[in-house]
Every structure is written in structure tokens, then in C-alpha cells.
Short mmCIF file of C-alpha atoms in Angstrom, two decimals:
data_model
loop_
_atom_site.label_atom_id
_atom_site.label_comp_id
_atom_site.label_asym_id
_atom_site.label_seq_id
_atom_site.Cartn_x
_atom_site.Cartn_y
_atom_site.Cartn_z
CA UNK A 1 0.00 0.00 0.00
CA UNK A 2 2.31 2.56 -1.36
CA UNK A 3 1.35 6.12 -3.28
CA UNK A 4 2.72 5.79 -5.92
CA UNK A 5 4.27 9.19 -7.85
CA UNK A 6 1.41 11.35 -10.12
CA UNK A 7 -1.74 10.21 -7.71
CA UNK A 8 -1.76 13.18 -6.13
CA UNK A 9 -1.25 16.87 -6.51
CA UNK A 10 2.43 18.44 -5.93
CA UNK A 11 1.82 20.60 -3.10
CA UNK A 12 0.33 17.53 -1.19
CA UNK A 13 3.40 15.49 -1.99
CA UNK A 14 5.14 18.57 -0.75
CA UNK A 15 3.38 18.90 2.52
CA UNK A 16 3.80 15.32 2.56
CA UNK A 17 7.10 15.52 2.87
CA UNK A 18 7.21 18.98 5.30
CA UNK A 19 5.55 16.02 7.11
CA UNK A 20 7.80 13.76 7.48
CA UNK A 21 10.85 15.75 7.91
CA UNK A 22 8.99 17.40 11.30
CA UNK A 23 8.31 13.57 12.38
CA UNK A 24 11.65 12.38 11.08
CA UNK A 25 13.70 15.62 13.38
CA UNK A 26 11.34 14.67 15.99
CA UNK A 27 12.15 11.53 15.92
CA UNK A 28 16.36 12.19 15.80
CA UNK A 29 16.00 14.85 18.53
CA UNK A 30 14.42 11.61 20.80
CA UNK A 31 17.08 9.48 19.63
CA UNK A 32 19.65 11.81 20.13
CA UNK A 33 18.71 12.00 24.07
CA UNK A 34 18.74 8.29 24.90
CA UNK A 35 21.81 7.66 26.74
CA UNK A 36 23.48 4.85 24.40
CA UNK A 37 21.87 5.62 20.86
CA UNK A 38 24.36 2.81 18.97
CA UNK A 39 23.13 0.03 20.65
CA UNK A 40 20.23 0.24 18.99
CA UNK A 41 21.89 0.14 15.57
CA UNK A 42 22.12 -3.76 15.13
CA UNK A 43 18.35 -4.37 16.01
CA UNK A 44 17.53 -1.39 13.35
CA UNK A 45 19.74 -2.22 10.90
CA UNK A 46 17.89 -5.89 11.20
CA UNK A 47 14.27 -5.16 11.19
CA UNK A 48 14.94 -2.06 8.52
CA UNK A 49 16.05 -5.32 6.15
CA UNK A 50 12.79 -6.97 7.44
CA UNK A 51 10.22 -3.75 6.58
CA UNK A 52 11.97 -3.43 3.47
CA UNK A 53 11.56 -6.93 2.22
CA UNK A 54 8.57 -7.30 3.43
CA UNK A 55 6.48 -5.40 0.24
CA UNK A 56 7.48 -8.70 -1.65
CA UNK A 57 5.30 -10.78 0.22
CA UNK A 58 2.05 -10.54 -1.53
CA UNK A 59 -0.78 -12.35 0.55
CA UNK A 60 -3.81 -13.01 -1.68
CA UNK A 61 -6.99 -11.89 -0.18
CA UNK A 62 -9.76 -12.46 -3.13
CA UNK A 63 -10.45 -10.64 -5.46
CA UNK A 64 -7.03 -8.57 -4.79
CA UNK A 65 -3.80 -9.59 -2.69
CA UNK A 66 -2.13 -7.24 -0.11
CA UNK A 67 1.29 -6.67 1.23
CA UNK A 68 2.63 -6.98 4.70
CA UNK A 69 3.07 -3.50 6.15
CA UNK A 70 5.06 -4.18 9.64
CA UNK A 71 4.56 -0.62 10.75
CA UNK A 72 2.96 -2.01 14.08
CA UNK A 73 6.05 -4.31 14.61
CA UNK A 74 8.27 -1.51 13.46
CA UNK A 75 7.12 0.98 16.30
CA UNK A 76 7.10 -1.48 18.92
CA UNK A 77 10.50 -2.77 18.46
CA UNK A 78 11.92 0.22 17.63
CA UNK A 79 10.44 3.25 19.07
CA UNK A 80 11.81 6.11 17.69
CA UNK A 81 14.08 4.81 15.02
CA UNK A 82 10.92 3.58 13.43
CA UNK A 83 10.63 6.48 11.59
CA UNK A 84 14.01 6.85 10.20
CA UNK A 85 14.22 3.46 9.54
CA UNK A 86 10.63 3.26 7.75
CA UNK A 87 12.02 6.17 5.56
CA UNK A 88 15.14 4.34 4.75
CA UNK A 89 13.17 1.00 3.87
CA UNK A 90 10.57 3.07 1.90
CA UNK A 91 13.14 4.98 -0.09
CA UNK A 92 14.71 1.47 -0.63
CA UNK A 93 11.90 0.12 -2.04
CA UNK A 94 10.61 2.78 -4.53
CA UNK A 95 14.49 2.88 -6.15
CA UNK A 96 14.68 -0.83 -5.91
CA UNK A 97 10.91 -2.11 -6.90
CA UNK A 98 9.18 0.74 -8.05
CA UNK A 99 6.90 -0.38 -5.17
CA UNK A 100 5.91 3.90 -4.10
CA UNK A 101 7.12 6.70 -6.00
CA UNK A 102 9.83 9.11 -5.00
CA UNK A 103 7.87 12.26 -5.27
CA UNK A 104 5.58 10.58 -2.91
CA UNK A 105 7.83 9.20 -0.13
CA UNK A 106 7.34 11.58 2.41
CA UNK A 107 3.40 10.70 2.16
CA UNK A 108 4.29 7.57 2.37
CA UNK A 109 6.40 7.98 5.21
CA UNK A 110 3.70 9.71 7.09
CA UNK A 111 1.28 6.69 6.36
CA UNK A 112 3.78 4.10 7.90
CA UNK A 113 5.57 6.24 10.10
CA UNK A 114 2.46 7.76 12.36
CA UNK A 115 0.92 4.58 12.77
CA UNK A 116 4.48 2.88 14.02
CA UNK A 117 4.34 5.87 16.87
CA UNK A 118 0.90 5.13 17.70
CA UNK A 119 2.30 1.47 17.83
CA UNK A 120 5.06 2.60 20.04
CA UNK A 121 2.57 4.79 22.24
CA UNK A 122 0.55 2.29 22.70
CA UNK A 123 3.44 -0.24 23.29
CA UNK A 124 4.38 1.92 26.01
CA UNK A 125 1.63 2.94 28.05
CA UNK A 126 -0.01 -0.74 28.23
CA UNK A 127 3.04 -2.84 27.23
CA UNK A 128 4.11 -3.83 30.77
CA UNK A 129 1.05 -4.59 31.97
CA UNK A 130 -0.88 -6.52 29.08
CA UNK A 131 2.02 -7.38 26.63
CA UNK A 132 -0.01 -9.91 24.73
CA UNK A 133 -3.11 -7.24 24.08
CA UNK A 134 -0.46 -4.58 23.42
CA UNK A 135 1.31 -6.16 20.80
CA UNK A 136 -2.18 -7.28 19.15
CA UNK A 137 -3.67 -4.35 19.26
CA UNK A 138 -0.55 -1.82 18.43
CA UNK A 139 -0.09 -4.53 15.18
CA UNK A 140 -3.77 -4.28 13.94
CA UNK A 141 -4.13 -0.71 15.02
CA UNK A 142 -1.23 0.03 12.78
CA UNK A 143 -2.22 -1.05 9.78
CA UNK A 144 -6.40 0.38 10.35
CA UNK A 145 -5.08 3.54 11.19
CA UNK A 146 -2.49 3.54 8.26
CA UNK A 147 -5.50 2.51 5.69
CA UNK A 148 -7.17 5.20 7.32
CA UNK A 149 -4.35 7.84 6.39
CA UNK A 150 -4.08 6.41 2.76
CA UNK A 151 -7.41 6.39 2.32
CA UNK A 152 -7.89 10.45 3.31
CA UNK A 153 -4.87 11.39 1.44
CA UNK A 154 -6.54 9.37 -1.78
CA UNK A 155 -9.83 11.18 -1.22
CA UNK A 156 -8.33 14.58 -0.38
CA UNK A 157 -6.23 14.30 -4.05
CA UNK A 158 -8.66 13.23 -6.34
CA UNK A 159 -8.55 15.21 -9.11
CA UNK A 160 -12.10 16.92 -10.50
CA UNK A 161 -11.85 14.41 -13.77
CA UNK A 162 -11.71 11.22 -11.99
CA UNK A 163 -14.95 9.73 -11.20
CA UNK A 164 -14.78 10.00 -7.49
CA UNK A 165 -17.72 7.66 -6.67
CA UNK A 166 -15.97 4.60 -8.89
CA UNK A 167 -12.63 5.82 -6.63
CA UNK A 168 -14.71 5.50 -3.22
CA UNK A 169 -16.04 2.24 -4.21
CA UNK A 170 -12.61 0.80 -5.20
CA UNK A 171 -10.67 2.32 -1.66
CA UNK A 172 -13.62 0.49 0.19
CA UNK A 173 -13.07 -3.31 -1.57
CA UNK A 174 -9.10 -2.52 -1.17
CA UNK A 175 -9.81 -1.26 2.96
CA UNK A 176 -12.32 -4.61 3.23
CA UNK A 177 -9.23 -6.60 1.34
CA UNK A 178 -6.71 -5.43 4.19
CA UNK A 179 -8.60 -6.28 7.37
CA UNK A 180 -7.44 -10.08 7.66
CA UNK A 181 -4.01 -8.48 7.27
CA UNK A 182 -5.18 -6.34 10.57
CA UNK A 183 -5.75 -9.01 12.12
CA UNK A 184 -2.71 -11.26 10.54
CA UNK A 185 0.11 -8.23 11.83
CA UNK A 186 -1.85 -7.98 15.42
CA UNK A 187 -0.56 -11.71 15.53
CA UNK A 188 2.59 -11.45 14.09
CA UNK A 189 3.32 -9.14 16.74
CA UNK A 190 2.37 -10.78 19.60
CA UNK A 191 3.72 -13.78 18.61
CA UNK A 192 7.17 -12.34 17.92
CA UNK A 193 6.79 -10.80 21.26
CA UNK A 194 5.70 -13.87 23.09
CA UNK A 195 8.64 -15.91 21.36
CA UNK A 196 11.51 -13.35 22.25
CA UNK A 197 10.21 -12.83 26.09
CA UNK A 198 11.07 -17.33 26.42
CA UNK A 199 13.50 -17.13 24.24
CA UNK A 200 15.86 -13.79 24.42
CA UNK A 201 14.33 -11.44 26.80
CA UNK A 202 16.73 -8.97 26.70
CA UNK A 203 15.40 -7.91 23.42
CA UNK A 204 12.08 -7.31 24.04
CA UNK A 205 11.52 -3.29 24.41
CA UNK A 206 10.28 -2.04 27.22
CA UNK A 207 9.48 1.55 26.50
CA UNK B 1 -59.31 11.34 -68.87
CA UNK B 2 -55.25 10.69 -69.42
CA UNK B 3 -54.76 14.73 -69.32
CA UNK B 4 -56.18 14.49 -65.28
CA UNK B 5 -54.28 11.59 -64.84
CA UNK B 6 -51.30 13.04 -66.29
CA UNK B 7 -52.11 16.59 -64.15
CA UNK B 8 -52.87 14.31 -61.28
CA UNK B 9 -49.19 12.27 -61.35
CA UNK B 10 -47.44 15.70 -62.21
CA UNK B 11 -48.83 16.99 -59.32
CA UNK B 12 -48.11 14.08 -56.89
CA UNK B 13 -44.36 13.91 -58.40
CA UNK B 14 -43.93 17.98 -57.09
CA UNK B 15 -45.83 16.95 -54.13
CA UNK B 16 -43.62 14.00 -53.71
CA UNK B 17 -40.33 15.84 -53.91
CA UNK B 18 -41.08 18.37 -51.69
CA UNK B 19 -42.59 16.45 -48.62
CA UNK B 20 -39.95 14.28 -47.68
CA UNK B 21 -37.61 17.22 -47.22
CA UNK B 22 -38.17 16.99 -43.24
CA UNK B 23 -37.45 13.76 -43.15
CA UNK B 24 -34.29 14.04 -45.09
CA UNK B 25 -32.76 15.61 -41.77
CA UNK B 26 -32.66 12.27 -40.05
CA UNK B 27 -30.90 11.05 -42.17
CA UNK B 28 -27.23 9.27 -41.38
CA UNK B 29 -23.87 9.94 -42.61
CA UNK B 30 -21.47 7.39 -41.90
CA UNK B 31 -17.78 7.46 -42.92
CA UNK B 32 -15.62 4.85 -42.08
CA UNK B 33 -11.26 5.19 -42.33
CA UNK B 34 -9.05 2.61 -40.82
CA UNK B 35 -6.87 4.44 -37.72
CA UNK B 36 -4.05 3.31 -35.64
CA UNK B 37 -5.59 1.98 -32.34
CA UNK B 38 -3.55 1.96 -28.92
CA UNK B 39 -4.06 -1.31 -26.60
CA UNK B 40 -3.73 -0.60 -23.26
CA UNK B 41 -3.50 -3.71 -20.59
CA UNK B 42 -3.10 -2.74 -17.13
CA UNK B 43 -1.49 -5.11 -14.44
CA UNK B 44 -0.53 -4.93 -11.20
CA UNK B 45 2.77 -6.11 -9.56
CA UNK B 46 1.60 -9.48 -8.87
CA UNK B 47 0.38 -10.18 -12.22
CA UNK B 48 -3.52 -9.13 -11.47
CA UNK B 49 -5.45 -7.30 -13.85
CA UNK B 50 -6.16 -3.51 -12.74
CA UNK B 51 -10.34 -4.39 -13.40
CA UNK B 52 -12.14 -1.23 -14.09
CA UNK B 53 -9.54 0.95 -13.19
CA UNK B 54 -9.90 4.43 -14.29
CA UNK B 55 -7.34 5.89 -17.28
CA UNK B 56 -6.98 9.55 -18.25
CA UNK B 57 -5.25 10.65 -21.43
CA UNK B 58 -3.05 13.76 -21.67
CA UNK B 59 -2.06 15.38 -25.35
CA UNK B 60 1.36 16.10 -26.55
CA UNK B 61 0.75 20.10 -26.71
CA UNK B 62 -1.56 19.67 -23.19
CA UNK B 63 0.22 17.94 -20.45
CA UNK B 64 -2.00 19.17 -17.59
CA UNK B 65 -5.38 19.06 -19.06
CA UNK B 66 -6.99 15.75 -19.76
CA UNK B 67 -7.41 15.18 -23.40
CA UNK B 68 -10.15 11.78 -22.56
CA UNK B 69 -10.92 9.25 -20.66
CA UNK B 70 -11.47 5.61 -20.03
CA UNK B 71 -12.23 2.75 -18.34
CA UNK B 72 -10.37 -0.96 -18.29
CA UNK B 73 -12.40 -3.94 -18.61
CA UNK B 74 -12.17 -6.65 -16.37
CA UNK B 75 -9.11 -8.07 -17.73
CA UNK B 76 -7.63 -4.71 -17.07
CA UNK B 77 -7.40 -3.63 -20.85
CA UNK B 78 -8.42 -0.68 -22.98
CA UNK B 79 -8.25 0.33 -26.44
CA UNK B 80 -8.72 3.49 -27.96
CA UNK B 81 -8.02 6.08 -30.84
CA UNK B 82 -5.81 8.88 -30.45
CA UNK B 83 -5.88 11.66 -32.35
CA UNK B 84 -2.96 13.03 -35.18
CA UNK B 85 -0.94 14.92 -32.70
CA UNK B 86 3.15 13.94 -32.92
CA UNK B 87 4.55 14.08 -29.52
CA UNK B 88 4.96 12.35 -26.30
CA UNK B 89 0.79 11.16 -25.30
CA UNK B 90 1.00 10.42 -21.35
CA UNK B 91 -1.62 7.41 -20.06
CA UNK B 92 -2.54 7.10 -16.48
CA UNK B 93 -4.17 4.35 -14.96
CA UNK B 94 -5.20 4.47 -11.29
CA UNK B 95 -7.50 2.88 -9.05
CA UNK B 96 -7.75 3.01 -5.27
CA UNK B 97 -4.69 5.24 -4.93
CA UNK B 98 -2.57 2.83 -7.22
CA UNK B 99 -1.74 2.97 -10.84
CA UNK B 100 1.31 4.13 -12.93
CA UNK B 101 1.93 6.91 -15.62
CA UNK B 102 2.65 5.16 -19.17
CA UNK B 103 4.31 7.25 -21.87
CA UNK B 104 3.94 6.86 -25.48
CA UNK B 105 6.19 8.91 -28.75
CA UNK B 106 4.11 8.91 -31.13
CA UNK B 107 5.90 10.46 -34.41
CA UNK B 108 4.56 12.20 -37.57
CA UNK B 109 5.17 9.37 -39.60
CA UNK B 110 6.81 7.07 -37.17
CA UNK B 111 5.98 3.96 -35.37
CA UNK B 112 4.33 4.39 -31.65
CA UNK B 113 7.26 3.82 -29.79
CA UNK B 114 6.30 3.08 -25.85
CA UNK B 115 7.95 3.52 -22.49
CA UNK B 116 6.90 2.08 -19.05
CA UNK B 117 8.16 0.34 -16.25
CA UNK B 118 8.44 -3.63 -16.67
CA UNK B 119 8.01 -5.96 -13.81
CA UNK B 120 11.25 -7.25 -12.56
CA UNK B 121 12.12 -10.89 -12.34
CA UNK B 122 11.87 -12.84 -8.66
CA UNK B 123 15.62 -13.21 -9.34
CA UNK B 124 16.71 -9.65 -9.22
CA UNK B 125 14.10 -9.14 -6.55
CA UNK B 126 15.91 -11.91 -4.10
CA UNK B 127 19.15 -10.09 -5.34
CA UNK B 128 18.42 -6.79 -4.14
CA UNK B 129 16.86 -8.22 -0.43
CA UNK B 130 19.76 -9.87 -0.36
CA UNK B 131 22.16 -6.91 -1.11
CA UNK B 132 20.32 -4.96 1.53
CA UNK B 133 20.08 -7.47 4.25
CA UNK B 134 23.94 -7.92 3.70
CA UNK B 135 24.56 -4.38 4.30
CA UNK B 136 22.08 -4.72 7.38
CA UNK B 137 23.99 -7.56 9.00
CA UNK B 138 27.13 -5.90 8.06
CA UNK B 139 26.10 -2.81 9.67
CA UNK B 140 24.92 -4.90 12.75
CA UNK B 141 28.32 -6.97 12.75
CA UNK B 142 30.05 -3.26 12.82
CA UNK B 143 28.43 -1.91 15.85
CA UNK B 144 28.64 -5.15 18.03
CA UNK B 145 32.47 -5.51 17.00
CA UNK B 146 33.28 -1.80 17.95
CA UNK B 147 31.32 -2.04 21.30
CA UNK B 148 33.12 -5.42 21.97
CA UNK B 149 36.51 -3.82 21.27
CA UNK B 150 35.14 -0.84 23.88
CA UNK B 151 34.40 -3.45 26.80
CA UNK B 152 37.75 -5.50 26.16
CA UNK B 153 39.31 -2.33 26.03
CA UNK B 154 38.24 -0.98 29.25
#
């Protein structure tokens, strides 16, 4: 689920990217503070590689097939350095696959990248408690409230020619097409979590 | 006797060539001239048909301003006349925030000549994931080596 370039106007894609540079600095100022930001660099470097090969798994969902987006597992494993991370996988892919267009990255980036902070919000606030409904619901909430962005950003850059009610129509079968993968990522998630709290706790975030 | 009947059919002949004038407006012209026809087929990444997705057609001389419109069928195709313009004719496709800009040359007295993106093999797909995660790991391999060297060191 990637914009790709000439879908919407160019002062969107502009603002899109305004955007993302705001999260992005936001994001490095945060980073920036923690008291030992390199040893997070293996586990980015690691799940960056993950997010970006991720758009190649297509899972069909009749009548269309959807991609994995990981920007619930992104946020909750990384905190901050989702974002710069989801920028660098993003950029990766549209050079790489065409998968997203350059002109719309920083949309794109705001699509993945919000959602992973919500992840990572939510992550925090409820992870220690519930970790099992945490990770569920900051994986499914991830990818509904990226559809949601996508969607508005569709809607708010239709041009006047298009028919917008045939548009509508075809953003609601493609929303209906990604709700298994909701619920598929809220799983993902919490089983990745559940595996590395037996298995190597030391690399399960905390917050 | 013949005299009326010759008055009679004189009269019905004027009559005759003058009445049917209304009708002559409904008439239909057709012309028919062969033209070269551009097939469009739409496809997504995975190989799926882009069904009744919506394409808009941009002139040489008019890059900004639609020059028509279209929709694909459920195989994702679409065919269509374009008019005797030379230049570059842009196609876009798009349908539920997807699609792709196609580019066509189309010369005075040239062949169309075409340009768009082609699908890339699974090959150079696993190639470049593999490139990536090896700069990853490498990356990874870095930092735990230099913090290693920082503990033995202290």
C-alpha cells in the first residue's frame, strides 16, 4: 500500500514531505537524548532489512492480494528509530521495486511512520502490563489507522476528472481486502513478542 | 381522362419531392477510415489485472489538461483512438490510490514507440533483499564488533 508518484497533486506530496521531515527531526531529537543511541543500531539495521523486504510478500486476499506492512512491529521494536528506519526501507523500495514513487515518499512515510508511533505509544503505556493485548492491538491498530491515512490522502487528491464515486467504491473493496491483514500483523506481533520474552528477553523493548 | 391523370401524377411527383424534405434531416452519414488503435492492458505487480480501473489521457501540446478518458475492462485492458498529434501522449491508470503513468512517442510518420516500467524478475528481486540485508547484517556486525573492542578495552 504505497502512493505511488502522479496520484496526487504536488503541493500535497510537498506537505507530505514537510511532514515527514517534522516527524523524522522529531524523531532524531528523541534518539539523540537516549543515553546509548548505537546500541540500537544492530536491532535497526535488522528489522529495517525486514520492513523493506517485506512489500514482496504478496498475501492473496480475493479478489485482490495485499502486502505486509510491519509498521505495528516496526514501532514497537523500535520506538523512535521507526521512523528513520521506515524512511530508509521506503526509499529502498521505490528505487529498488518501483513499489511507491519518489515524489511521494514523504506521504508515504507519514502513512507508515504515524501509525508505528501510535504502535510505540501504545506499546508503552499498556506494554508492561498486558504485553499480549499490546502487541495485538498496536499490530492491527497500525495497519487500520495507516489505511485510514491512505485512504484520506486518496480522497483529499482526487482530481475533478476522476470519477470519485468509482474511486470510493474501489478504496472500500481494497480497505475490506486489508482487514485479515489487521488481524494477521496484530498476531505477528504478539507472537514475535511472546517468542523473544522465552527465548531472548533482553530484546524485548520495554518503552 | 389521361390529361387528369397526367395533371394528377405531375402533381403528386412535385408533391412528392417536396414532402420528404423533413425527413431528409434524419438522415445518417457514416464514414468509415481505418486508424491506428492503442491497446492498453493494465497489471498490477503481482500479475492481477487492474479491473475497471480508471485511465486519463493527456495530449502532446496539453500535459496538464486531460485530453479523454477511459475505463479498463475486467481483464484490465483498454483500447482506444488517439488523435494526429506527434509528440509524447502520457496514459494514467489508477484505481484506489494505485496505478502508474505510461508514456507513449508517437511520431509524424513514425511507429508508436512506448515507455513504461516492466516488472522485474523474482531473481533480481531476491538479489536486491539480499544486497540490503547484507549491508544490514554488516552494519549490525560493525556496531557489536566496535562495542566489543570498547568493553575488552576498558
Amino acid at each position: 500500500m504505497h502512493l505511488p508518484d502522479g496520484i496526487v497533486p504536488v503541493d500535497m506530496a510537498l506537505a507530505g514531505y514537510a511532514a515527514s521531515a517534522g516527524l523524522v527531526a522529531l524523531a532524531l531529537h528523541r534518539i539523540k537524548a537516549l543515553p546509548d543511541p548505537q546500541a540500537e543500531i544492530p536491532r535497526v539495521a535488522m528489522l529495517t532489512t525486514v520492513f523493506f523486504a517485506a512489500s514482496l510478500i504478496a498475501v492473496p486476499v480475493p479478489p485482490a492480494s495485499v502486502h505486509l506492512m510491519l509498521a505495528g512491529l516496526m514501532g514497537v521494536m523500535l520506538g523512535w528509530f521507526a521512523l528513520p528506519a521506515i524512511m530508509v526501507g521506503l526509499f529502498l523500495q521505490a528505487m529498488l521495486f518501483g513499489h511507491g514513487g519518489i515524489t511521494a515518499l514523504g506521504l508515504n512515510g507519514l502513512i507508515l511512520g504515524a501509525p508505528a508511533l501510535l504502535a510505540f505509544g501504545l506499546w508503552r503505556q499498556i506494554g508492561g502490563r498486558w504485553p499480549d493485548v499490546a502487541a495485538f492491538l498496536a499490530g492491527s491498530g497500525a495497519v487500520l489507522a495507516a489505511l485510514a491515512l491512505f485512504a484520506a490522502i486518496v480522497l483529499a487528491g482526487l482530481p475533478a476528472v476522476i470519477d470519485a464515486g468509482a474511486e470510493r467504491m474501489a478504496l472500500l473493496v481494497l480497505i475490506a481486502a486489508h482487514l485479515p491483514l489487521a488481524l494477521a500483523e496484530g498476531v505477528i506481533v504478539m507472537t514475535l513478542l511472546r517468542v523473544l520474552r522465552r527465548v531472548e528477553p533482553r530484546l524485548v523493548p520495554h518503552g | 381522362m389521361s390529361q387528369c391523370f397526367r395533371r394528377v401524377a405531375a402533381t403528386a411527383f412535385a408533391a412528392g419531392l417536396c414532402a420528404p424534405l423533413s425527413a431528409f434531416s434524419h438522415a445518417a452519414l457514416i464514414e468509415a477510415e481505418t486508424a491506428q488503435a492503442i491497446r492498453l492492458h493494465a497489471l498490477y505487480d503481482t500479475g492481477e489485472p487492474m479491473s475497471h480501473a480508471q485511465v486519463i489521457i493527456y495530449a502532446p501540446d496539453d500535459p496538464s489538461t486531460p485530453w479523454g478518458q477511459g475505463v479498463t475492462d475486467r481483464d484490465g485492458r483498454l483500447e482506444f483512438v488517439l488523435g494526429n498529434e506527434p509528440g509524447r501522449w502520457s496514459f494514467q491508470v489508477r484505481q484506489s490510490g494505485h496505478g502508474a503513468m505510461v508514456h507513449m512517442e508517437i511520431g509524424a510518420d513514425a511507429p508508436v514507440i512506448m515507455t513504461a516500467s516492466s516488472a522485474q524478475g523474482w531473481g533480481q528481486r531476491l538479489l536486491m533483499v539480499a544486497l540490503v540485508a547484507w549491508g544490514a547484517l554488516g552494519t549490525a556486525a560493525f556496531v557489536y564488533r566496535r562495542k566489543g573492542g570498547r568493553n575488552a578495552s576498558a
